[in-house]
Coordinates of C-alpha atoms in Angstrom, one line a residue:
M6 CA -40.3 -39.4 41.7
D7 CA -36.6 -39.7 40.6
F8 CA -34.8 -36.3 41.3
S9 CA -31.3 -37.8 40.7
F10 CA -28.9 -35.8 37.9
P11 CA -26.8 -37.3 35.4
V12 CA -23.4 -37.2 37.2
L13 CA -21.4 -38.9 34.5
P14 CA -22.3 -36.7 31.7
V15 CA -21.6 -33.5 33.9
A16 CA -18.5 -35.0 35.0
V17 CA -17.3 -35.9 31.5
L18 CA -18.3 -32.2 30.5
G19 CA -16.1 -30.8 33.4
L20 CA -13.3 -32.8 32.2
L21 CA -13.4 -31.7 28.9
L22 CA -13.6 -28.0 30.1
V23 CA -10.2 -28.6 32.4
V24 CA -8.4 -30.3 29.3
L25 CA -9.5 -28.0 26.5
S26 CA -9.6 -24.6 28.7
P27 CA -5.6 -23.9 28.0
K28 CA -6.1 -24.7 24.5
V29 CA -9.1 -22.4 23.9
I30 CA -7.6 -19.5 25.8
K31 CA -4.4 -19.9 23.9
W32 CA -6.1 -19.9 20.6
A33 CA -8.1 -16.9 21.6
S34 CA -5.1 -14.9 22.8
A35 CA -3.4 -15.8 19.4
N36 CA -6.3 -14.6 17.6
K37 CA -7.4 -11.7 19.8
S38 CA -7.7 -9.1 16.9
S39 CA -9.7 -11.1 14.8
L40 CA -12.1 -11.9 17.4
L41 CA -12.4 -8.5 18.5
Q42 CA -13.3 -7.3 14.8
A43 CA -15.9 -10.5 14.3
L44 CA -17.4 -9.8 17.6
R45 CA -17.5 -6.1 17.4
L46 CA -16.5 -5.6 20.8
R47 CA -14.4 -2.5 19.9
K48 CA -15.4 -0.6 16.6
E49 CA -13.0 1.8 15.5
T50 CA -15.0 4.8 14.0
S51 CA -11.9 7.5 13.8
S52 CA -8.1 7.7 14.0
E53 CA -5.4 10.1 13.4
I54 CA -3.0 10.4 10.6
V55 CA 0.4 10.0 11.8
S56 CA 2.5 9.9 8.2
L57 CA 2.2 10.6 5.0
R58 CA 4.6 9.0 2.4
V59 CA 5.1 9.7 -1.2
Y60 CA 6.8 7.6 -3.6
P61 CA 7.7 9.7 -6.8
I62 CA 9.2 7.1 -8.7
K63 CA 7.4 3.8 -8.8
S64 CA 9.4 0.9 -6.8
C65 CA 11.9 3.5 -5.8
R66 CA 12.6 4.8 -2.3
G67 CA 10.2 7.6 -1.1
F68 CA 10.0 10.0 1.7
E69 CA 7.7 11.4 4.4
L70 CA 5.7 15.1 4.2
P71 CA 4.2 16.9 7.3
K72 CA 1.6 17.9 4.8
T73 CA 0.7 17.5 0.9
T74 CA -2.1 17.9 -1.3
L75 CA -4.4 15.0 -2.1
R76 CA -5.2 15.0 -5.8
L77 CA -7.8 12.6 -7.5
H78 CA -4.8 10.8 -8.8
G79 CA -3.2 10.4 -5.3
L80 CA -1.2 12.3 -3.4
D81 CA 0.8 15.3 -5.2
L82 CA 4.0 13.8 -6.9
D83 CA 3.2 10.1 -5.9
R84 CA 4.0 7.4 -8.6
Q85 CA 4.3 10.2 -11.2
W86 CA 7.3 8.5 -12.7
M87 CA 8.4 5.0 -13.5
F88 CA 11.2 3.2 -14.9
V89 CA 10.9 1.1 -18.0
D90 CA 13.0 -1.1 -20.0
A91 CA 14.8 1.0 -22.9
K92 CA 13.6 -1.3 -25.6
T93 CA 10.5 -2.7 -24.6
H94 CA 9.1 0.1 -22.5
E95 CA 7.4 -2.0 -20.0
F96 CA 7.7 -1.0 -16.6
L97 CA 10.1 -2.3 -13.8
T98 CA 9.6 -2.8 -10.3
I99 CA 11.0 -4.4 -7.0
R100 CA 9.5 -7.4 -8.0
Q101 CA 12.1 -8.2 -10.6
I102 CA 15.0 -5.7 -9.5
P103 CA 15.0 -5.4 -5.7
Q104 CA 17.8 -3.1 -6.1
M105 CA 15.3 -0.1 -7.2
T106 CA 14.6 0.4 -3.6
L107 CA 18.3 1.9 -3.4
I108 CA 17.4 4.5 -5.9
N109 CA 16.5 7.4 -3.7
T110 CA 14.0 10.4 -4.0
A111 CA 14.0 13.7 -2.4
L112 CA 12.6 17.3 -2.9
S113 CA 14.6 20.4 -2.8
E114 CA 14.3 22.9 -0.2
D115 CA 11.9 24.9 -2.3
G116 CA 10.0 22.1 -3.5
T117 CA 10.8 22.8 -7.2
S118 CA 13.2 20.0 -7.6
L119 CA 13.2 16.2 -7.4
L120 CA 16.6 15.2 -6.2
L121 CA 17.5 11.5 -7.0
S122 CA 20.5 9.8 -5.8
I123 CA 22.0 6.0 -5.5
T124 CA 22.8 4.6 -2.3
G125 CA 26.6 4.2 -2.1
S126 CA 26.9 6.2 -5.2
P127 CA 28.5 10.0 -5.4
E128 CA 26.1 10.4 -8.6
K129 CA 23.1 12.7 -8.2
I130 CA 20.6 13.9 -10.6
Q131 CA 18.1 16.9 -10.4
I132 CA 14.9 17.1 -12.6
P133 CA 11.9 19.5 -12.3
A134 CA 9.4 18.3 -9.7
R135 CA 6.7 19.8 -11.8
P136 CA 7.8 19.8 -15.2
D137 CA 6.0 22.2 -17.6
A138 CA 5.3 21.5 -21.1
A139 CA 8.0 23.6 -22.8
W140 CA 10.6 21.7 -20.5
L141 CA 9.2 18.3 -21.4
A142 CA 9.3 19.0 -25.0
A143 CA 13.0 20.1 -24.8
H144 CA 14.1 17.2 -22.6
T145 CA 11.9 14.2 -23.1
T146 CA 10.2 12.5 -25.9
L147 CA 6.4 11.4 -25.6
S148 CA 6.0 7.6 -26.4
Q149 CA 4.0 4.8 -25.6
V150 CA 4.7 2.9 -22.1
K151 CA 3.4 -0.3 -20.7
I152 CA 2.2 -0.6 -17.1
W153 CA 0.7 -4.1 -16.5
D154 CA -1.9 -4.7 -19.1
T155 CA -2.3 -1.1 -20.0
V156 CA -0.7 0.8 -22.6
T157 CA -0.6 4.6 -21.9
D158 CA 1.7 7.6 -22.9
G159 CA 4.6 9.0 -20.8
H160 CA 7.7 11.3 -21.4
V161 CA 10.8 9.5 -21.6
Y162 CA 13.9 11.2 -20.5
G163 CA 17.2 11.1 -22.1
D164 CA 20.7 9.6 -21.6
A165 CA 21.9 12.3 -19.4
V166 CA 19.2 11.4 -16.6
N167 CA 19.0 7.6 -17.5
A168 CA 22.8 6.9 -17.6
P169 CA 23.6 6.5 -14.0
F170 CA 20.7 4.3 -13.2
A171 CA 21.4 2.1 -16.2
R172 CA 25.0 1.7 -15.0
F173 CA 23.6 1.0 -11.4
L174 CA 20.8 -1.5 -12.3
Q175 CA 23.4 -3.2 -15.1
R176 CA 20.7 -2.8 -17.9
D177 CA 19.2 -0.5 -20.1
V178 CA 16.3 1.6 -18.5
C179 CA 14.5 5.1 -19.3
L180 CA 12.9 7.4 -16.5
V181 CA 9.3 8.2 -17.7
C182 CA 7.1 10.7 -16.4
K183 CA 3.5 10.3 -16.8
G184 CA 1.9 11.7 -20.2
P185 CA -1.3 13.5 -20.6
T186 CA -3.5 10.6 -21.5
P187 CA -5.8 9.5 -18.5
R188 CA -5.1 6.1 -17.3
I189 CA -8.5 5.2 -16.4
L190 CA -9.1 3.2 -13.0
Q191 CA -9.9 -0.6 -13.6
G192 CA -10.9 -3.3 -11.4
N193 CA -12.7 -2.3 -8.2
G194 CA -12.0 1.3 -9.5
D195 CA -14.1 0.7 -12.9
P196 CA -16.2 3.6 -13.7
R197 CA -19.2 0.9 -13.4
L198 CA -18.4 0.2 -10.0
L199 CA -16.8 3.5 -8.7
G200 CA -19.8 5.6 -10.3
R201 CA -17.4 8.0 -11.9
Q202 CA -14.4 8.0 -14.1
Q203 CA -11.3 8.7 -12.5
S204 CA -7.6 8.3 -13.3
T205 CA -4.2 7.7 -11.7
Y206 CA -0.4 7.9 -12.7
F207 CA 1.7 4.6 -12.2
P208 CA 0.5 3.0 -9.0
D209 CA -0.5 -0.6 -9.7
V210 CA -4.1 -0.2 -9.3
H211 CA -5.4 2.7 -7.3
P212 CA -4.7 6.4 -6.4
V213 CA -4.2 6.0 -2.6
L214 CA -3.4 3.3 -0.2
I215 CA -4.1 3.7 3.6
G216 CA -2.1 1.6 6.1
S217 CA -2.7 1.2 10.1
E218 CA 0.0 1.3 12.6
A219 CA -2.1 -1.3 14.8
S220 CA -2.5 -3.6 12.0
L221 CA 1.3 -3.4 11.5
A222 CA 2.0 -3.8 15.3
E223 CA -0.2 -6.9 15.4
L224 CA 1.7 -8.3 12.3
N225 CA 5.0 -7.8 14.0
E226 CA 3.9 -9.7 17.1
R227 CA 3.3 -12.5 15.0
L228 CA 6.8 -12.2 13.3
R229 CA 8.6 -11.9 16.7
R230 CA 6.9 -15.2 17.9
N231 CA 7.7 -16.7 14.6
G232 CA 11.5 -16.0 15.2
A233 CA 11.6 -13.0 12.5
D234 CA 12.5 -9.5 12.8
A235 CA 9.7 -6.7 13.1
I236 CA 9.6 -4.4 10.1
T237 CA 8.4 -1.2 9.2
V238 CA 5.3 0.3 7.5
E239 CA 7.6 1.3 4.7
R240 CA 7.7 -2.2 3.5
F241 CA 4.2 -1.8 2.4
R242 CA 4.7 1.6 0.4
A243 CA 1.4 3.1 1.8
N244 CA 0.6 7.0 1.3
I245 CA -1.7 7.5 4.4
I246 CA -0.8 5.8 7.8
V247 CA -3.3 6.0 10.5
R248 CA -2.5 5.4 14.3
G249 CA -5.5 2.8 14.5
T250 CA -6.6 1.1 17.8
V251 CA -8.1 -2.0 16.6
P252 CA -5.6 -4.4 14.2
W253 CA -7.5 -4.9 10.7
A254 CA -10.6 -2.8 11.4
E255 CA -9.8 -0.9 8.1
D256 CA -10.9 -4.3 6.3
S257 CA -14.4 -3.1 6.5
W258 CA -14.0 0.6 5.7
K259 CA -16.0 1.8 2.5
T260 CA -16.1 5.6 3.0
V261 CA -13.7 7.8 5.2
R262 CA -13.2 11.6 5.7
I263 CA -10.2 13.3 6.4
S264 CA -10.7 16.4 8.3
G265 CA -9.3 18.7 11.0
C266 CA -6.3 21.2 11.1
G267 CA -8.7 23.8 9.7
R268 CA -8.8 22.3 6.5
E269 CA -11.7 21.5 4.3
P270 CA -12.8 17.9 4.9
L271 CA -11.9 15.2 2.3
D272 CA -14.0 12.1 1.4
L273 CA -12.4 9.0 -0.2
D274 CA -14.1 5.9 -1.4
V275 CA -12.4 2.9 0.0
V276 CA -12.8 0.2 -3.3
A277 CA -10.6 -2.6 -2.3
R278 CA -8.3 -4.7 0.2
C279 CA -4.8 -4.4 -1.1
A280 CA -3.8 -7.9 -1.8
R281 CA 0.2 -8.3 -1.6
C282 CA 2.8 -9.9 -3.7
Q283 CA 6.3 -10.5 -2.0
V284 CA 7.7 -6.7 -2.3
P285 CA 7.3 -6.4 1.5
N286 CA 10.1 -9.1 1.7
V287 CA 12.4 -6.5 0.5
D288 CA 14.5 -4.4 3.0
P289 CA 14.3 -1.0 1.7
D290 CA 17.7 -0.2 3.4
T291 CA 19.5 -3.0 1.9
A292 CA 17.4 -4.4 -1.2
E293 CA 17.9 -7.9 0.2
K294 CA 15.0 -9.7 -0.1
H295 CA 13.9 -12.5 2.6
K296 CA 13.0 -15.9 1.5
R297 CA 10.0 -16.2 3.8
E298 CA 9.0 -13.2 5.8
P299 CA 6.7 -11.0 6.2
W300 CA 5.0 -13.1 3.2
D301 CA 4.7 -16.5 5.1
T302 CA 3.3 -15.0 8.2
L303 CA 0.6 -13.0 6.3
M304 CA -0.2 -16.0 4.2
A305 CA -1.1 -17.7 7.3
Y306 CA -3.8 -15.5 8.5
R307 CA -4.3 -12.5 6.1
R308 CA -5.9 -14.5 3.1
V309 CA -9.2 -12.9 3.8
D310 CA -10.6 -11.6 0.5
E311 CA -12.6 -14.1 -1.6
G312 CA -11.7 -12.0 -4.8
M313 CA -7.8 -12.9 -4.4
K314 CA -7.6 -16.1 -2.2
Y315 CA -4.0 -16.7 -2.7
K316 CA -2.8 -13.5 -1.7
P317 CA -2.6 -11.7 1.6
C318 CA -3.9 -8.2 2.4
F319 CA -2.4 -5.5 4.0
G320 CA -3.7 -1.8 3.8
M321 CA -6.9 -0.7 1.8
L322 CA -7.0 0.9 -1.8
S323 CA -8.9 4.3 -2.0
A324 CA -10.0 6.7 -4.7
P325 CA -10.3 10.4 -3.4
R326 CA -13.5 12.2 -4.3
S327 CA -12.0 15.8 -4.1
E328 CA -8.8 17.7 -3.8
G329 CA -7.3 19.5 -1.0
V330 CA -4.5 19.8 1.6
V331 CA -4.0 16.8 3.9
E332 CA -1.5 16.7 6.9
V333 CA -0.3 14.8 9.6
G334 CA -2.4 15.1 12.8
M335 CA -5.6 15.1 10.8
K336 CA -8.5 12.9 11.6
L337 CA -9.5 10.0 9.3
E338 CA -13.1 9.3 10.3
V339 CA -15.0 6.1 9.0
L340 CA -18.4 7.2 7.4
E341 CA -19.4 3.9 6.0
E342 CA -18.5 0.3 6.3
T343 CA -19.2 -2.9 4.2
T344 CA -18.9 -6.7 4.5
Q345 CA -18.9 -6.8 0.8
H346 CA -15.3 -6.0 -0.3
R347 CA -14.0 -8.5 -3.0
Y348 CA -10.9 -7.7 -5.1
I349 CA -11.4 -7.7 -8.7
K350 CA -8.7 -7.9 -11.1
G351 CA -7.9 -5.1 -13.2
F352 CA -4.6 -3.3 -14.2

Protein backbone atom coordinates (compact mmCIF):
# COMPACT_ATOMS: atom_id res chain seq x y z
CA MET A 1 0.00 0.00 0.00
CA ASP A 2 1.41 3.35 -1.02
CA PHE A 3 1.17 6.07 1.72
CA SER A 4 3.27 8.63 -0.16
CA PHE A 5 1.92 12.18 -0.61
CA PRO A 6 2.00 14.35 -3.75
CA VAL A 7 4.93 16.47 -2.57
CA LEU A 8 5.33 18.52 -5.75
CA PRO A 9 1.75 19.89 -5.90
CA VAL A 10 1.90 20.82 -2.22
CA ALA A 11 5.21 22.57 -2.73
CA VAL A 12 3.84 24.46 -5.72
CA LEU A 13 0.77 25.50 -3.69
CA GLY A 14 3.01 26.73 -0.92
CA LEU A 15 5.09 28.74 -3.36
CA LEU A 16 1.97 30.29 -4.86
CA LEU A 17 0.78 31.32 -1.40
CA VAL A 18 4.14 32.94 -0.65
CA VAL A 19 4.09 34.86 -3.93
CA LEU A 20 0.45 35.89 -3.89
CA SER A 21 -0.09 36.61 -0.18
CA PRO A 22 1.35 40.16 -0.24
CA LYS A 23 -0.83 41.01 -3.26
CA VAL A 24 -3.92 39.50 -1.65
CA ILE A 25 -3.27 41.34 1.59
CA LYS A 26 -2.70 44.61 -0.27
CA TRP A 27 -5.94 44.16 -2.27
CA ALA A 28 -7.91 43.26 0.86
CA SER A 29 -6.56 46.32 2.67
CA ALA A 30 -7.48 48.61 -0.22
CA ASN A 31 -10.97 47.14 -0.42
CA LYS A 32 -11.59 46.72 3.28
CA SER A 33 -14.88 48.60 3.37
CA SER A 34 -16.27 46.69 0.39
CA LEU A 35 -15.30 43.38 1.96
CA LEU A 36 -16.89 44.27 5.26
CA GLN A 37 -20.11 45.20 3.60
CA ALA A 38 -20.17 42.24 1.21
CA LEU A 39 -19.41 39.69 3.91
CA ARG A 40 -21.70 41.40 6.46
CA LEU A 41 -18.99 41.18 9.10
CA ARG A 42 -20.25 44.45 10.53
CA LYS A 43 -23.80 45.60 10.01
CA GLU A 44 -24.76 49.19 10.73
CA THR A 45 -28.28 49.39 12.14
CA SER A 46 -28.23 52.89 13.62
CA SER A 47 -26.18 56.06 13.63
CA GLU A 48 -26.24 59.61 14.98
CA ILE A 49 -27.17 62.71 13.00
CA VAL A 50 -24.14 64.99 13.16
CA SER A 51 -25.16 67.76 10.74
CA LEU A 52 -28.24 69.26 9.11
CA ARG A 53 -27.66 71.34 5.99
CA VAL A 54 -30.12 73.49 4.08
CA TYR A 55 -29.53 74.99 0.62
CA PRO A 56 -32.34 77.52 0.13
CA ILE A 57 -31.27 78.46 -3.42
CA LYS A 58 -30.40 75.59 -5.74
CA SER A 59 -26.64 75.42 -6.44
CA CYS A 60 -25.84 78.30 -4.07
CA ARG A 61 -24.11 78.12 -0.70
CA GLY A 62 -26.20 76.74 2.13
CA PHE A 63 -25.82 76.67 5.89
CA GLU A 64 -25.96 74.33 8.89
CA LEU A 65 -28.72 74.32 11.49
CA PRO A 66 -28.83 72.62 14.90
CA LYS A 67 -32.47 71.74 14.23
CA THR A 68 -35.13 72.31 11.61
CA THR A 69 -38.39 70.88 10.35
CA LEU A 70 -38.58 67.92 8.03
CA ARG A 71 -41.37 68.51 5.52
CA LEU A 72 -42.75 66.06 2.98
CA HIS A 73 -41.01 68.11 0.27
CA GLY A 74 -37.67 68.16 2.13
CA LEU A 75 -36.03 70.12 4.95
CA ASP A 76 -37.72 73.46 5.61
CA LEU A 77 -36.52 76.10 3.08
CA ASP A 78 -34.31 73.63 1.20
CA ARG A 79 -34.18 74.31 -2.56
CA GLN A 80 -37.29 76.48 -2.34
CA TRP A 81 -35.61 78.97 -4.71
CA MET A 82 -33.49 78.69 -7.83
CA PHE A 83 -31.96 80.95 -10.46
CA VAL A 84 -33.21 80.76 -14.03
CA ASP A 85 -32.14 82.30 -17.31
CA ALA A 86 -34.09 85.56 -17.66
CA LYS A 87 -35.20 84.80 -21.22
CA THR A 88 -35.84 81.06 -21.27
CA HIS A 89 -36.74 80.61 -17.58
CA GLU A 90 -34.67 77.42 -17.57
CA PHE A 91 -32.87 76.54 -14.34
CA LEU A 92 -29.19 77.31 -13.80
CA THR A 93 -26.75 75.29 -11.68
CA ILE A 94 -23.12 74.90 -10.69
CA ARG A 95 -22.79 72.50 -13.62
CA GLN A 96 -22.76 75.43 -16.06
CA ILE A 97 -21.79 78.21 -13.66
CA PRO A 98 -19.41 77.17 -10.83
CA GLN A 99 -19.45 80.76 -9.51
CA MET A 100 -22.97 80.18 -8.18
CA THR A 101 -21.40 78.57 -5.12
CA LEU A 102 -20.09 82.05 -4.17
CA ILE A 103 -23.68 83.23 -3.68
CA ASN A 104 -24.27 82.85 0.05
CA THR A 105 -27.47 82.34 2.00
CA ALA A 106 -28.19 82.83 5.70
CA LEU A 107 -31.15 83.30 8.01
CA SER A 108 -31.75 86.45 10.02
CA GLU A 109 -31.59 86.06 13.79
CA ASP A 110 -35.37 85.91 14.07
CA GLY A 111 -35.59 83.46 11.17
CA THR A 112 -38.01 85.60 9.15
CA SER A 113 -35.62 86.79 6.44
CA LEU A 114 -33.31 85.09 3.98
CA LEU A 115 -30.06 87.03 3.69
CA LEU A 116 -28.26 86.82 0.36
CA SER A 117 -24.71 87.95 -0.31
CA ILE A 118 -21.87 87.39 -2.77
CA THR A 119 -18.38 86.42 -1.68
CA GLY A 120 -16.06 89.39 -2.22
CA SER A 121 -18.92 91.85 -2.81
CA PRO A 122 -20.45 94.36 -0.36
CA GLU A 123 -23.91 93.93 -1.90
CA LYS A 124 -26.55 92.28 0.26
CA ILE A 125 -30.14 91.36 -0.48
CA GLN A 126 -32.85 90.51 2.05
CA ILE A 127 -36.07 88.71 1.16
CA PRO A 128 -38.77 87.08 3.29
CA ALA A 129 -37.86 83.51 4.20
CA ARG A 130 -41.53 82.56 4.17
CA PRO A 131 -43.25 85.03 1.83
CA ASP A 132 -47.03 85.09 2.07
CA ALA A 133 -49.40 85.36 -0.89
CA ALA A 134 -49.78 89.14 -0.51
CA TRP A 135 -46.02 89.76 -0.57
CA LEU A 136 -45.52 87.48 -3.56
CA ALA A 137 -48.35 89.19 -5.46
CA ALA A 138 -46.78 92.60 -4.85
CA HIS A 139 -43.14 91.72 -5.56
CA THR A 140 -43.05 88.78 -7.98
CA THR A 141 -44.73 87.49 -11.12
CA LEU A 142 -46.07 83.94 -11.30
CA SER A 143 -44.69 82.30 -14.43
CA GLN A 144 -43.73 78.98 -15.99
CA VAL A 145 -40.18 77.78 -15.29
CA LYS A 146 -38.29 74.69 -16.39
CA ILE A 147 -36.16 72.36 -14.28
CA TRP A 148 -34.71 69.40 -16.18
CA ASP A 149 -37.57 68.05 -18.33
CA THR A 150 -40.32 69.41 -16.09
CA VAL A 151 -42.22 72.64 -16.57
CA THR A 152 -43.70 73.94 -13.34
CA ASP A 153 -44.57 77.34 -11.89
CA GLY A 154 -42.51 79.83 -9.94
CA HIS A 155 -42.72 83.32 -8.51
CA VAL A 156 -40.16 85.35 -10.51
CA TYR A 157 -38.50 88.21 -8.61
CA GLY A 158 -37.88 91.65 -10.09
CA ASP A 159 -34.79 93.69 -10.87
CA ALA A 160 -34.32 94.94 -7.32
CA VAL A 161 -33.40 91.39 -6.31
CA ASN A 162 -31.97 90.09 -9.58
CA ALA A 163 -29.64 92.93 -10.60
CA PRO A 164 -26.71 92.19 -8.22
CA PHE A 165 -26.64 88.54 -9.24
CA ALA A 166 -26.90 89.34 -12.95
CA ARG A 167 -23.88 91.62 -12.60
CA PHE A 168 -21.95 88.99 -10.67
CA LEU A 169 -22.74 86.11 -13.03
CA GLN A 170 -22.44 88.35 -16.10
CA ARG A 171 -25.70 87.17 -17.59
CA ASP A 172 -29.38 87.99 -17.17
CA VAL A 173 -30.83 85.83 -14.41
CA CYS A 174 -33.94 85.79 -12.25
CA LEU A 175 -34.49 84.41 -8.78
CA VAL A 176 -37.56 82.17 -8.58
CA CYS A 177 -39.50 80.88 -5.57
CA LYS A 178 -41.45 77.65 -6.09
CA GLY A 179 -45.08 78.28 -7.07
CA PRO A 180 -48.20 76.49 -5.85
CA THR A 181 -48.34 73.72 -8.47
CA PRO A 182 -46.92 70.48 -6.99
CA ARG A 183 -43.80 69.12 -8.69
CA ILE A 184 -44.57 65.40 -8.42
CA LEU A 185 -41.68 63.02 -7.82
CA GLN A 186 -40.59 60.97 -10.83
CA GLY A 187 -38.11 58.15 -11.39
CA ASN A 188 -37.71 56.08 -8.22
CA GLY A 189 -40.25 58.39 -6.54
CA ASP A 190 -42.95 57.80 -9.13
CA PRO A 191 -46.29 57.25 -7.34
CA ARG A 192 -46.52 53.75 -8.84
CA LEU A 193 -43.26 52.82 -7.10
CA LEU A 194 -43.43 54.94 -3.97
CA GLY A 195 -47.04 54.01 -3.26
CA ARG A 196 -48.14 57.61 -2.82
CA GLN A 197 -48.02 60.90 -4.69
CA GLN A 198 -45.40 63.22 -3.25
CA SER A 199 -43.92 66.50 -4.44
CA THR A 200 -40.81 68.57 -3.88
CA TYR A 201 -39.47 72.04 -4.68
CA PHE A 202 -36.27 72.45 -6.74
CA PRO A 203 -33.88 69.61 -5.84
CA ASP A 204 -32.80 67.59 -8.87
CA VAL A 205 -35.02 64.61 -8.11
CA HIS A 206 -35.99 63.73 -4.53
CA PRO A 207 -36.67 65.66 -1.31
CA VAL A 208 -33.86 64.63 1.07
CA LEU A 209 -30.25 63.54 0.53
CA ILE A 210 -28.61 61.54 3.34
CA GLY A 211 -24.82 61.29 3.56
CA SER A 212 -22.38 59.42 5.81
CA GLU A 213 -19.20 60.74 7.43
CA ALA A 214 -17.79 57.21 7.43
CA SER A 215 -18.17 56.97 3.66
CA LEU A 216 -16.62 60.42 3.19
CA ALA A 217 -13.67 59.42 5.40
CA GLU A 218 -13.10 56.30 3.30
CA LEU A 219 -13.24 58.36 0.11
CA ASN A 220 -10.78 60.86 1.57
CA GLU A 221 -8.34 58.05 2.37
CA ARG A 222 -8.37 57.13 -1.31
CA LEU A 223 -8.03 60.75 -2.43
CA ARG A 224 -4.96 61.22 -0.25
CA ARG A 225 -3.44 57.99 -1.59
CA ASN A 226 -4.01 59.37 -5.10
CA GLY A 227 -2.20 62.58 -4.21
CA ALA A 228 -5.35 64.72 -3.95
CA ASP A 229 -6.61 66.83 -1.06
CA ALA A 230 -9.35 65.62 1.25
CA ILE A 231 -12.76 67.23 0.75
CA THR A 232 -15.67 68.15 2.99
CA VAL A 233 -19.19 66.76 2.90
CA GLU A 234 -20.42 70.13 1.62
CA ARG A 235 -19.16 69.12 -1.83
CA PHE A 236 -22.05 66.62 -2.01
CA ARG A 237 -24.72 69.07 -0.82
CA ALA A 238 -26.41 66.50 1.45
CA ASN A 239 -29.16 67.50 3.89
CA ILE A 240 -28.84 64.96 6.69
CA ILE A 241 -25.35 63.73 7.56
CA VAL A 242 -24.92 60.77 9.90
CA ARG A 243 -21.72 59.74 11.66
CA GLY A 244 -21.70 56.19 10.32
CA THR A 245 -19.34 53.38 11.25
CA VAL A 246 -19.27 51.17 8.15
CA PRO A 247 -18.43 53.00 4.90
CA TRP A 248 -21.11 52.65 2.23
CA ALA A 249 -23.47 50.71 4.52
CA GLU A 250 -26.13 53.18 3.37
CA ASP A 251 -26.14 51.60 -0.11
CA SER A 252 -28.63 48.99 1.09
CA TRP A 253 -30.91 51.16 3.23
CA LYS A 254 -34.58 51.01 2.27
CA THR A 255 -36.45 52.49 5.24
CA VAL A 256 -34.96 54.58 8.05
CA ARG A 257 -36.38 56.18 11.19
CA ILE A 258 -35.21 59.37 12.88
CA SER A 259 -35.94 59.45 16.61
CA GLY A 260 -34.73 60.70 19.99
CA CYS A 261 -34.32 64.04 21.77
CA GLY A 262 -37.94 63.70 22.96
CA ARG A 263 -39.26 64.09 19.40
CA GLU A 264 -41.85 62.11 17.50
CA PRO A 265 -40.17 59.50 15.27
CA LEU A 266 -39.99 60.24 11.55
CA ASP A 267 -39.76 57.55 8.87
CA LEU A 268 -38.25 58.04 5.42
CA ASP A 269 -38.30 55.83 2.35
CA VAL A 270 -34.80 55.58 0.91
CA VAL A 271 -35.69 55.41 -2.77
CA ALA A 272 -32.36 55.47 -4.61
CA ARG A 273 -28.63 55.97 -4.51
CA CYS A 274 -27.53 59.44 -5.57
CA ALA A 275 -25.70 59.21 -8.90
CA ARG A 276 -23.21 62.04 -9.06
CA CYS A 277 -22.18 64.51 -11.73
CA GLN A 278 -19.01 66.62 -11.42
CA VAL A 279 -20.47 69.23 -9.07
CA PRO A 280 -18.37 67.78 -6.18
CA ASN A 281 -15.26 68.78 -8.15
CA VAL A 282 -16.14 72.43 -7.45
CA ASP A 283 -14.58 73.93 -4.32
CA PRO A 284 -17.42 75.79 -2.55
CA ASP A 285 -14.98 78.29 -1.05
CA THR A 286 -13.39 79.38 -4.32
CA ALA A 287 -15.70 78.09 -7.11
CA GLU A 288 -12.64 76.52 -8.73
CA LYS A 289 -13.40 73.21 -10.43
CA HIS A 290 -10.75 70.51 -10.16
CA LYS A 291 -10.10 68.79 -13.48
CA ARG A 292 -10.14 65.26 -12.02
CA GLU A 293 -11.02 64.87 -8.35
CA PRO A 294 -13.00 63.53 -6.62
CA TRP A 295 -14.66 62.38 -9.87
CA ASP A 296 -11.82 60.10 -11.02
CA THR A 297 -11.48 58.37 -7.65
CA LEU A 298 -15.23 57.88 -7.32
CA MET A 299 -15.45 56.53 -10.85
CA ALA A 300 -12.78 53.95 -10.03
CA TYR A 301 -14.87 52.16 -7.39
CA ARG A 302 -18.28 53.75 -6.82
CA ARG A 303 -20.04 52.84 -10.07
CA VAL A 304 -22.25 50.54 -8.05
CA ASP A 305 -25.74 51.09 -9.46
CA GLU A 306 -26.92 49.07 -12.44
CA GLY A 307 -29.43 51.77 -13.34
CA MET A 308 -26.72 54.41 -13.78
CA LYS A 309 -23.61 52.49 -14.80
CA TYR A 310 -21.49 55.42 -15.92
CA LYS A 311 -21.84 57.63 -12.86
CA PRO A 312 -20.49 57.09 -9.35
CA CYS A 313 -22.74 57.17 -6.30
CA PHE A 314 -22.50 59.05 -3.00
CA GLY A 315 -25.43 59.47 -0.61
CA MET A 316 -28.99 58.19 -0.58
CA LEU A 317 -32.10 59.95 -1.91
CA SER A 318 -35.11 59.82 0.36
CA ALA A 319 -38.79 60.72 0.65
CA PRO A 320 -40.20 61.49 4.11
CA ARG A 321 -43.43 59.75 5.14
CA SER A 322 -44.34 62.41 7.71
CA GLU A 323 -43.35 65.83 9.02
CA GLY A 324 -41.75 66.93 12.27
CA VAL A 325 -38.73 68.42 14.00
CA VAL A 326 -35.31 66.93 13.34
CA GLU A 327 -32.16 67.95 15.17
CA VAL A 328 -28.48 67.14 15.49
CA GLY A 329 -27.96 64.32 17.97
CA MET A 330 -31.06 62.37 16.99
CA LYS A 331 -30.67 58.72 16.02
CA LEU A 332 -31.12 57.40 12.51
CA GLU A 333 -32.17 53.75 12.67
CA VAL A 334 -32.22 51.39 9.70
CA LEU A 335 -35.60 49.63 9.68
CA GLU A 336 -35.33 47.80 6.37
CA GLU A 337 -32.61 47.03 3.83
CA THR A 338 -32.64 45.89 0.21
CA THR A 339 -30.31 44.54 -2.45
CA GLN A 340 -32.63 45.78 -5.20
CA HIS A 341 -31.78 49.49 -5.44
CA ARG A 342 -31.61 50.46 -9.11
CA TYR A 343 -31.59 54.07 -10.25
CA ILE A 344 -34.49 55.02 -12.52
CA LYS A 345 -34.08 58.19 -14.56
CA GLY A 346 -36.79 60.75 -14.12
CA PHE A 347 -36.57 64.50 -13.66
